[in-house]
Amino acid sequence: AQKITQTQPGMFVQEKEAVTLDCTYDTSDQSYGLFWYKQPSSGEMIFLIYQGSYDEQNATEGRYSLNFQKARKSANLVISASQLGDSAMYFCAMRDLLLIIQGAQKLVFGQGTRLTINP
Amino acid sequence: DVKVTQSSRYLVKRTGEKVFLECVQDMDHENMFWYRQDPGLGLRLIYFSYDVKMKEKGDIPEGYSVSREKKERFSLILESASTNQTSMYLCASTRYGSGTSEQFFGPGTRLTVL
């Protein structure tokens, strides 16, 4: 079974600093995808970034980048120049290929990290 | 603008009541999912559906059932609500075979069972 581990329940960072949120995963699959979501206090889940297991380069989306180290099974999210609006829960998730015929793509989530940006 | 909506943001029910949580998506997605979110546990999959009238159990289906009579609507049913079902419930959808595409989430329903 696939498993995602986020070992940082909470993090406090000064505004404008870079922050790294840790994510390690466990899978026996060769083909998988890794996602990061942000959940502000309002509750909605906002997709941030995706990394495929065969992607040769680390994914980047604006201030977000994913430090993908396949051999170590880690997929850390890096936020550059943090802003007050980055304060939120952050979830790492892995795509579990389930029911391939139907094409359903289940996500397995980590426990989440609560990030607080201090002014 | 893609959208997943859920019928209520906050809901308070009593133990033993039958509870319906509704989710509607306007993206013509085939796959829909129900998760519950609890502190320290992340999101856990309750049920998902890959087509109308088709459903599969997720990791924690006990105490829940689902219904998908129309493609855009996926309902989560608590047949007899219990206090341990107090939680945040999130609905999501994604298109068929969307290997690299994200799941789109609704705003969530915070359910309290007294």
PDB file of C-alpha atoms in Angstrom:
ATOM      1  CA  ALA A   1       0.000   0.000   0.000  1.00  0.00           C
ATOM      2  CA  GLN A   2       1.103   3.518  -0.653  1.00  0.00           C
ATOM      3  CA  LYS A   3       1.878   5.854   2.200  1.00  0.00           C
ATOM      4  CA  ILE A   4       2.708   9.529   2.570  1.00  0.00           C
ATOM      5  CA  THR A   5       4.479  10.924   5.638  1.00  0.00           C
ATOM      6  CA  GLN A   6       4.711  14.580   6.591  1.00  0.00           C
ATOM      7  CA  THR A   7       6.780  14.824   9.752  1.00  0.00           C
ATOM      8  CA  GLN A   8       6.292  18.524  10.491  1.00  0.00           C
ATOM      9  CA  PRO A   9       2.934  19.147  12.181  1.00  0.00           C
ATOM     10  CA  GLY A  10       3.643  22.876  12.318  1.00  0.00           C
ATOM     11  CA  MET A  11       6.176  25.366  11.027  1.00  0.00           C
ATOM     12  CA  PHE A  12       6.763  29.042  11.781  1.00  0.00           C
ATOM     13  CA  VAL A  13       8.648  31.164   9.274  1.00  0.00           C
ATOM     14  CA  GLN A  14       9.435  34.855   8.933  1.00  0.00           C
ATOM     15  CA  GLU A  15       7.892  36.661   6.000  1.00  0.00           C
ATOM     16  CA  LYS A  16      10.097  36.742   2.881  1.00  0.00           C
ATOM     17  CA  GLU A  17      12.104  33.717   3.962  1.00  0.00           C
ATOM     18  CA  ALA A  18      12.115  30.513   1.937  1.00  0.00           C
ATOM     19  CA  VAL A  19      10.467  27.488   3.504  1.00  0.00           C
ATOM     20  CA  THR A  20      10.726  23.769   2.831  1.00  0.00           C
ATOM     21  CA  LEU A  21       7.893  21.423   3.718  1.00  0.00           C
ATOM     22  CA  ASP A  22       8.936  17.798   3.982  1.00  0.00           C
ATOM     23  CA  CYS A  23       7.189  14.862   2.363  1.00  0.00           C
ATOM     24  CA  THR A  24       8.365  11.279   2.121  1.00  0.00           C
ATOM     25  CA  TYR A  25       6.487   8.506   0.416  1.00  0.00           C
ATOM     26  CA  ASP A  26       6.460   4.772   0.190  1.00  0.00           C
ATOM     27  CA  THR A  27       5.358   2.839  -2.862  1.00  0.00           C
ATOM     28  CA  SER A  28       6.335  -0.222  -4.829  1.00  0.00           C
ATOM     29  CA  ASP A  29       4.940   1.264  -8.036  1.00  0.00           C
ATOM     30  CA  GLN A  30       7.246   2.523 -10.753  1.00  0.00           C
ATOM     31  CA  SER A  31       4.732   4.975 -12.148  1.00  0.00           C
ATOM     32  CA  TYR A  32       3.195   7.425  -9.722  1.00  0.00           C
ATOM     33  CA  GLY A  33       2.420  11.074  -9.268  1.00  0.00           C
ATOM     34  CA  LEU A  34       2.927  13.410  -6.363  1.00  0.00           C
ATOM     35  CA  PHE A  35       0.770  16.434  -5.597  1.00  0.00           C
ATOM     36  CA  TRP A  36       0.868  19.326  -3.160  1.00  0.00           C
ATOM     37  CA  TYR A  37      -2.281  21.085  -2.004  1.00  0.00           C
ATOM     38  CA  LYS A  38      -2.786  24.181   0.114  1.00  0.00           C
ATOM     39  CA  GLN A  39      -5.756  24.528   2.454  1.00  0.00           C
ATOM     40  CA  PRO A  40      -6.374  28.022   3.847  1.00  0.00           C
ATOM     41  CA  SER A  41      -8.522  28.521   6.909  1.00  0.00           C
ATOM     42  CA  SER A  42     -11.549  28.858   4.621  1.00  0.00           C
ATOM     43  CA  GLY A  43     -11.304  25.134   3.946  1.00  0.00           C
ATOM     44  CA  GLU A  44     -10.987  24.750   0.194  1.00  0.00           C
ATOM     45  CA  MET A  45      -8.149  22.626  -1.176  1.00  0.00           C
ATOM     46  CA  ILE A  46      -6.012  24.477  -3.704  1.00  0.00           C
ATOM     47  CA  PHE A  47      -3.784  22.505  -6.044  1.00  0.00           C
ATOM     48  CA  LEU A  48      -0.218  23.839  -6.112  1.00  0.00           C
ATOM     49  CA  ILE A  49       2.114  21.554  -8.029  1.00  0.00           C
ATOM     50  CA  TYR A  50       2.507  18.089  -9.557  1.00  0.00           C
ATOM     51  CA  GLN A  51       5.525  15.838 -10.098  1.00  0.00           C
ATOM     52  CA  GLY A  52       5.475  12.636 -12.115  1.00  0.00           C
ATOM     53  CA  SER A  53       7.812   9.810 -11.198  1.00  0.00           C
ATOM     54  CA  TYR A  54       9.368   9.834 -14.663  1.00  0.00           C
ATOM     55  CA  ASP A  55       9.770  13.588 -14.901  1.00  0.00           C
ATOM     56  CA  GLU A  56      13.448  14.359 -15.219  1.00  0.00           C
ATOM     57  CA  GLN A  57      13.225  17.882 -13.931  1.00  0.00           C
ATOM     58  CA  ASN A  58      11.808  19.159 -10.695  1.00  0.00           C
ATOM     59  CA  ALA A  59       8.421  20.771 -11.104  1.00  0.00           C
ATOM     60  CA  THR A  60       8.069  24.512 -10.610  1.00  0.00           C
ATOM     61  CA  GLU A  61       5.015  26.789 -10.477  1.00  0.00           C
ATOM     62  CA  GLY A  62       5.775  30.402  -9.708  1.00  0.00           C
ATOM     63  CA  ARG A  63       7.082  30.598  -6.138  1.00  0.00           C
ATOM     64  CA  TYR A  64       6.514  26.878  -5.633  1.00  0.00           C
ATOM     65  CA  SER A  65       9.017  24.216  -6.547  1.00  0.00           C
ATOM     66  CA  LEU A  66       9.179  20.540  -5.758  1.00  0.00           C
ATOM     67  CA  ASN A  67      12.495  19.058  -4.649  1.00  0.00           C
ATOM     68  CA  PHE A  68      12.042  15.529  -5.965  1.00  0.00           C
ATOM     69  CA  GLN A  69      14.607  12.973  -4.823  1.00  0.00           C
ATOM     70  CA  LYS A  70      13.420   9.670  -6.186  1.00  0.00           C
ATOM     71  CA  ALA A  71      16.081   7.466  -4.612  1.00  0.00           C
ATOM     72  CA  ARG A  72      15.282   8.900  -1.191  1.00  0.00           C
ATOM     73  CA  LYS A  73      11.536   8.824  -1.892  1.00  0.00           C
ATOM     74  CA  SER A  74      11.084  12.427  -0.930  1.00  0.00           C
ATOM     75  CA  ALA A  75       9.095  15.216  -2.574  1.00  0.00           C
ATOM     76  CA  ASN A  76       9.599  18.351  -0.548  1.00  0.00           C
ATOM     77  CA  LEU A  77       7.737  21.563  -1.369  1.00  0.00           C
ATOM     78  CA  VAL A  78       9.826  24.715  -1.450  1.00  0.00           C
ATOM     79  CA  ILE A  79       8.150  28.099  -1.210  1.00  0.00           C
ATOM     80  CA  SER A  80      10.418  30.988  -2.062  1.00  0.00           C
ATOM     81  CA  ALA A  81       9.978  34.475  -0.587  1.00  0.00           C
ATOM     82  CA  SER A  82       7.120  33.501   1.720  1.00  0.00           C
ATOM     83  CA  GLN A  83       4.136  35.822   2.116  1.00  0.00           C
ATOM     84  CA  LEU A  84       1.549  36.236   4.857  1.00  0.00           C
ATOM     85  CA  GLY A  85      -1.026  34.680   2.553  1.00  0.00           C
ATOM     86  CA  ASP A  86       0.980  31.463   2.510  1.00  0.00           C
ATOM     87  CA  SER A  87      -0.194  30.701   6.033  1.00  0.00           C
ATOM     88  CA  ALA A  88      -2.278  27.528   5.638  1.00  0.00           C
ATOM     89  CA  MET A  89      -2.296  23.754   5.924  1.00  0.00           C
ATOM     90  CA  TYR A  90      -0.247  22.007   3.260  1.00  0.00           C
ATOM     91  CA  PHE A  91      -0.860  18.448   2.149  1.00  0.00           C
ATOM     92  CA  CYS A  92       1.341  16.143   0.151  1.00  0.00           C
ATOM     93  CA  ALA A  93      -0.504  13.451  -1.781  1.00  0.00           C
ATOM     94  CA  MET A  94       0.318  10.514  -3.992  1.00  0.00           C
ATOM     95  CA  ARG A  95      -1.697   9.216  -6.869  1.00  0.00           C
ATOM     96  CA  ASP A  96      -2.688   5.628  -6.334  1.00  0.00           C
ATOM     97  CA  LEU A  97      -3.526   3.916  -9.617  1.00  0.00           C
ATOM     98  CA  LEU A  98      -6.690   2.092  -8.778  1.00  0.00           C
ATOM     99  CA  LEU A  99      -9.177   0.486 -11.093  1.00  0.00           C
ATOM    100  CA  ILE A 100      -7.187   1.212 -14.209  1.00  0.00           C
ATOM    101  CA  ILE A 101     -10.035   0.225 -16.525  1.00  0.00           C
ATOM    102  CA  GLN A 102     -12.286   2.850 -15.051  1.00  0.00           C
ATOM    103  CA  GLY A 103      -9.452   5.345 -14.876  1.00  0.00           C
ATOM    104  CA  ALA A 104     -10.197   6.302 -11.310  1.00  0.00           C
ATOM    105  CA  GLN A 105      -7.202   7.904  -9.687  1.00  0.00           C
ATOM    106  CA  LYS A 106      -7.315   7.743  -5.925  1.00  0.00           C
ATOM    107  CA  LEU A 107      -5.130  10.125  -3.937  1.00  0.00           C
ATOM    108  CA  VAL A 108      -3.400   9.114  -0.709  1.00  0.00           C
ATOM    109  CA  PHE A 109      -2.737  12.079   1.577  1.00  0.00           C
ATOM    110  CA  GLY A 110      -0.215  12.832   4.267  1.00  0.00           C
ATOM    111  CA  GLN A 111      -1.126  14.222   7.677  1.00  0.00           C
ATOM    112  CA  GLY A 112      -0.484  17.807   6.656  1.00  0.00           C
ATOM    113  CA  THR A 113       1.790  20.620   7.861  1.00  0.00           C
ATOM    114  CA  ARG A 114       0.408  23.841   9.276  1.00  0.00           C
ATOM    115  CA  LEU A 115       2.560  26.713   8.035  1.00  0.00           C
ATOM    116  CA  THR A 116       2.438  30.068   9.793  1.00  0.00           C
ATOM    117  CA  ILE A 117       4.161  33.086   8.276  1.00  0.00           C
ATOM    118  CA  ASN A 118       5.099  35.755  10.787  1.00  0.00           C
ATOM    119  CA  PRO A 119       5.335  39.425   9.734  1.00  0.00           C
TER     120      PRO A 119
ATOM    121  CA  ASP B   1     -14.333  28.551 -14.112  1.00  0.00           C
ATOM    122  CA  VAL B   2     -14.438  24.974 -12.875  1.00  0.00           C
ATOM    123  CA  LYS B   3     -16.431  24.368  -9.789  1.00  0.00           C
ATOM    124  CA  VAL B   4     -17.313  21.750  -7.212  1.00  0.00           C
ATOM    125  CA  THR B   5     -20.029  22.775  -4.803  1.00  0.00           C
ATOM    126  CA  GLN B   6     -21.248  21.203  -1.597  1.00  0.00           C
ATOM    127  CA  SER B   7     -24.712  21.709  -0.211  1.00  0.00           C
ATOM    128  CA  SER B   8     -23.713  23.054   3.202  1.00  0.00           C
ATOM    129  CA  ARG B   9     -20.613  24.619   4.743  1.00  0.00           C
ATOM    130  CA  TYR B  10     -21.724  23.819   8.282  1.00  0.00           C
ATOM    131  CA  LEU B  11     -24.156  21.199   9.511  1.00  0.00           C
ATOM    132  CA  VAL B  12     -25.254  20.189  12.996  1.00  0.00           C
ATOM    133  CA  LYS B  13     -27.145  16.921  13.457  1.00  0.00           C
ATOM    134  CA  ARG B  14     -28.174  14.701  16.309  1.00  0.00           C
ATOM    135  CA  THR B  15     -27.044  11.163  16.970  1.00  0.00           C
ATOM    136  CA  GLY B  16     -29.138   8.675  15.027  1.00  0.00           C
ATOM    137  CA  GLU B  17     -30.292  11.099  12.356  1.00  0.00           C
ATOM    138  CA  LYS B  18     -29.936  10.271   8.671  1.00  0.00           C
ATOM    139  CA  VAL B  19     -27.642  12.829   7.043  1.00  0.00           C
ATOM    140  CA  PHE B  20     -27.229  13.667   3.383  1.00  0.00           C
ATOM    141  CA  LEU B  21     -24.209  15.539   2.075  1.00  0.00           C
ATOM    142  CA  GLU B  22     -24.545  16.644  -1.521  1.00  0.00           C
ATOM    143  CA  CYS B  23     -21.813  17.420  -4.023  1.00  0.00           C
ATOM    144  CA  VAL B  24     -22.236  18.813  -7.523  1.00  0.00           C
ATOM    145  CA  GLN B  25     -19.575  19.423 -10.174  1.00  0.00           C
ATOM    146  CA  ASP B  26     -19.978  21.287 -13.427  1.00  0.00           C
ATOM    147  CA  MET B  27     -16.923  19.930 -15.244  1.00  0.00           C
ATOM    148  CA  ASP B  28     -18.496  16.788 -16.708  1.00  0.00           C
ATOM    149  CA  HIS B  29     -16.039  14.696 -14.700  1.00  0.00           C
ATOM    150  CA  GLU B  30     -16.504  10.955 -14.559  1.00  0.00           C
ATOM    151  CA  ASN B  31     -14.783  10.394 -11.220  1.00  0.00           C
ATOM    152  CA  MET B  32     -16.013  11.772  -7.913  1.00  0.00           C
ATOM    153  CA  PHE B  33     -14.708  11.235  -4.404  1.00  0.00           C
ATOM    154  CA  TRP B  34     -15.725  11.738  -0.780  1.00  0.00           C
ATOM    155  CA  TYR B  35     -13.036  12.301   1.858  1.00  0.00           C
ATOM    156  CA  ARG B  36     -13.146  13.067   5.521  1.00  0.00           C
ATOM    157  CA  GLN B  37     -10.489  15.236   7.110  1.00  0.00           C
ATOM    158  CA  ASP B  38      -9.454  14.951  10.741  1.00  0.00           C
ATOM    159  CA  PRO B  39      -6.577  16.693  12.540  1.00  0.00           C
ATOM    160  CA  GLY B  40      -3.383  14.676  12.412  1.00  0.00           C
ATOM    161  CA  LEU B  41      -4.865  12.167   9.971  1.00  0.00           C
ATOM    162  CA  GLY B  42      -5.005  14.165   6.774  1.00  0.00           C
ATOM    163  CA  LEU B  43      -7.674  13.267   4.240  1.00  0.00           C
ATOM    164  CA  ARG B  44      -9.002   9.733   4.104  1.00  0.00           C
ATOM    165  CA  LEU B  45     -11.085   8.350   1.264  1.00  0.00           C
ATOM    166  CA  ILE B  46     -14.583   7.165   2.169  1.00  0.00           C
ATOM    167  CA  TYR B  47     -16.052   6.250  -1.224  1.00  0.00           C
ATOM    168  CA  PHE B  48     -15.531   7.098  -4.836  1.00  0.00           C
ATOM    169  CA  SER B  49     -17.496   6.723  -8.035  1.00  0.00           C
ATOM    170  CA  TYR B  50     -16.158   6.330 -11.565  1.00  0.00           C
ATOM    171  CA  ASP B  51     -19.504   6.489 -13.382  1.00  0.00           C
ATOM    172  CA  VAL B  52     -23.208   6.950 -12.819  1.00  0.00           C
ATOM    173  CA  LYS B  53     -24.530   4.310 -10.419  1.00  0.00           C
ATOM    174  CA  MET B  54     -21.007   2.908  -9.962  1.00  0.00           C
ATOM    175  CA  LYS B  55     -19.248   3.141  -6.621  1.00  0.00           C
ATOM    176  CA  GLU B  56     -16.267   1.700  -4.841  1.00  0.00           C
ATOM    177  CA  LYS B  57     -15.312   1.657  -1.177  1.00  0.00           C
ATOM    178  CA  GLY B  58     -12.387   3.716  -0.064  1.00  0.00           C
ATOM    179  CA  ASP B  59     -10.317   3.259   3.062  1.00  0.00           C
ATOM    180  CA  ILE B  60     -12.966   4.066   5.671  1.00  0.00           C
ATOM    181  CA  PRO B  61     -16.451   3.221   4.265  1.00  0.00           C
ATOM    182  CA  GLU B  62     -17.974   1.911   7.502  1.00  0.00           C
ATOM    183  CA  GLY B  63     -21.022   3.897   8.556  1.00  0.00           C
ATOM    184  CA  TYR B  64     -21.386   5.591   5.165  1.00  0.00           C
ATOM    185  CA  SER B  65     -23.097   4.963   1.864  1.00  0.00           C
ATOM    186  CA  VAL B  66     -23.167   6.900  -1.381  1.00  0.00           C
ATOM    187  CA  SER B  67     -25.425   7.539  -4.314  1.00  0.00           C
ATOM    188  CA  ARG B  68     -24.695   8.696  -7.841  1.00  0.00           C
ATOM    189  CA  GLU B  69     -27.829   8.885  -9.950  1.00  0.00           C
ATOM    190  CA  LYS B  70     -26.559  11.658 -12.218  1.00  0.00           C
ATOM    191  CA  LYS B  71     -23.071  12.286 -13.515  1.00  0.00           C
ATOM    192  CA  GLU B  72     -22.735  15.699 -11.884  1.00  0.00           C
ATOM    193  CA  ARG B  73     -24.019  14.745  -8.438  1.00  0.00           C
ATOM    194  CA  PHE B  74     -22.484  12.513  -5.768  1.00  0.00           C
ATOM    195  CA  SER B  75     -24.164  12.144  -2.405  1.00  0.00           C
ATOM    196  CA  LEU B  76     -22.722  10.889   0.856  1.00  0.00           C
ATOM    197  CA  ILE B  77     -25.203   9.365   3.284  1.00  0.00           C
ATOM    198  CA  LEU B  78     -24.787   8.755   6.976  1.00  0.00           C
ATOM    199  CA  GLU B  79     -27.537   6.260   7.700  1.00  0.00           C
ATOM    200  CA  SER B  80     -27.454   6.822  11.460  1.00  0.00           C
ATOM    201  CA  ALA B  81     -25.103   9.611  12.454  1.00  0.00           C
ATOM    202  CA  SER B  82     -22.769   9.060  15.378  1.00  0.00           C
ATOM    203  CA  THR B  83     -20.539  11.447  17.291  1.00  0.00           C
ATOM    204  CA  ASN B  84     -17.402   9.873  15.825  1.00  0.00           C
ATOM    205  CA  GLN B  85     -18.553  11.063  12.416  1.00  0.00           C
ATOM    206  CA  THR B  86     -18.070  14.665  13.463  1.00  0.00           C
ATOM    207  CA  SER B  87     -15.554  15.827  10.891  1.00  0.00           C
ATOM    208  CA  MET B  88     -14.841  17.910   7.817  1.00  0.00           C
ATOM    209  CA  TYR B  89     -16.123  16.254   4.637  1.00  0.00           C
ATOM    210  CA  LEU B  90     -14.597  17.106   1.295  1.00  0.00           C
ATOM    211  CA  CYS B  91     -15.882  16.188  -2.121  1.00  0.00           C
ATOM    212  CA  ALA B  92     -13.612  16.080  -5.176  1.00  0.00           C
ATOM    213  CA  SER B  93     -13.839  15.262  -8.852  1.00  0.00           C
ATOM    214  CA  THR B  94     -11.511  14.523 -11.737  1.00  0.00           C
ATOM    215  CA  ARG B  95     -11.909  13.435 -15.299  1.00  0.00           C
ATOM    216  CA  TYR B  96     -11.515   9.880 -16.528  1.00  0.00           C
ATOM    217  CA  GLY B  97      -7.937   8.685 -16.924  1.00  0.00           C
ATOM    218  CA  SER B  98      -6.539  11.974 -15.619  1.00  0.00           C
ATOM    219  CA  GLY B  99      -3.191  10.612 -14.533  1.00  0.00           C
ATOM    220  CA  THR B 100      -1.447  13.916 -14.160  1.00  0.00           C
ATOM    221  CA  SER B 101      -4.426  16.122 -13.464  1.00  0.00           C
ATOM    222  CA  GLU B 102      -5.321  17.247 -10.011  1.00  0.00           C
ATOM    223  CA  GLN B 103      -8.551  16.496  -8.230  1.00  0.00           C
ATOM    224  CA  PHE B 104     -10.798  19.529  -7.883  1.00  0.00           C
ATOM    225  CA  PHE B 105     -12.226  19.986  -4.426  1.00  0.00           C
ATOM    226  CA  GLY B 106     -15.364  21.527  -3.044  1.00  0.00           C
ATOM    227  CA  PRO B 107     -15.277  23.957  -0.108  1.00  0.00           C
ATOM    228  CA  GLY B 108     -16.017  21.252   2.445  1.00  0.00           C
ATOM    229  CA  THR B 109     -18.829  20.585   4.899  1.00  0.00           C
ATOM    230  CA  ARG B 110     -18.038  20.751   8.585  1.00  0.00           C
ATOM    231  CA  LEU B 111     -20.411  18.291  10.225  1.00  0.00           C
ATOM    232  CA  THR B 112     -21.025  18.205  13.958  1.00  0.00           C
ATOM    233  CA  VAL B 113     -22.991  15.303  15.411  1.00  0.00           C
ATOM    234  CA  LEU B 114     -24.317  15.949  18.910  1.00  0.00           C
TER     235      LEU B 114
END
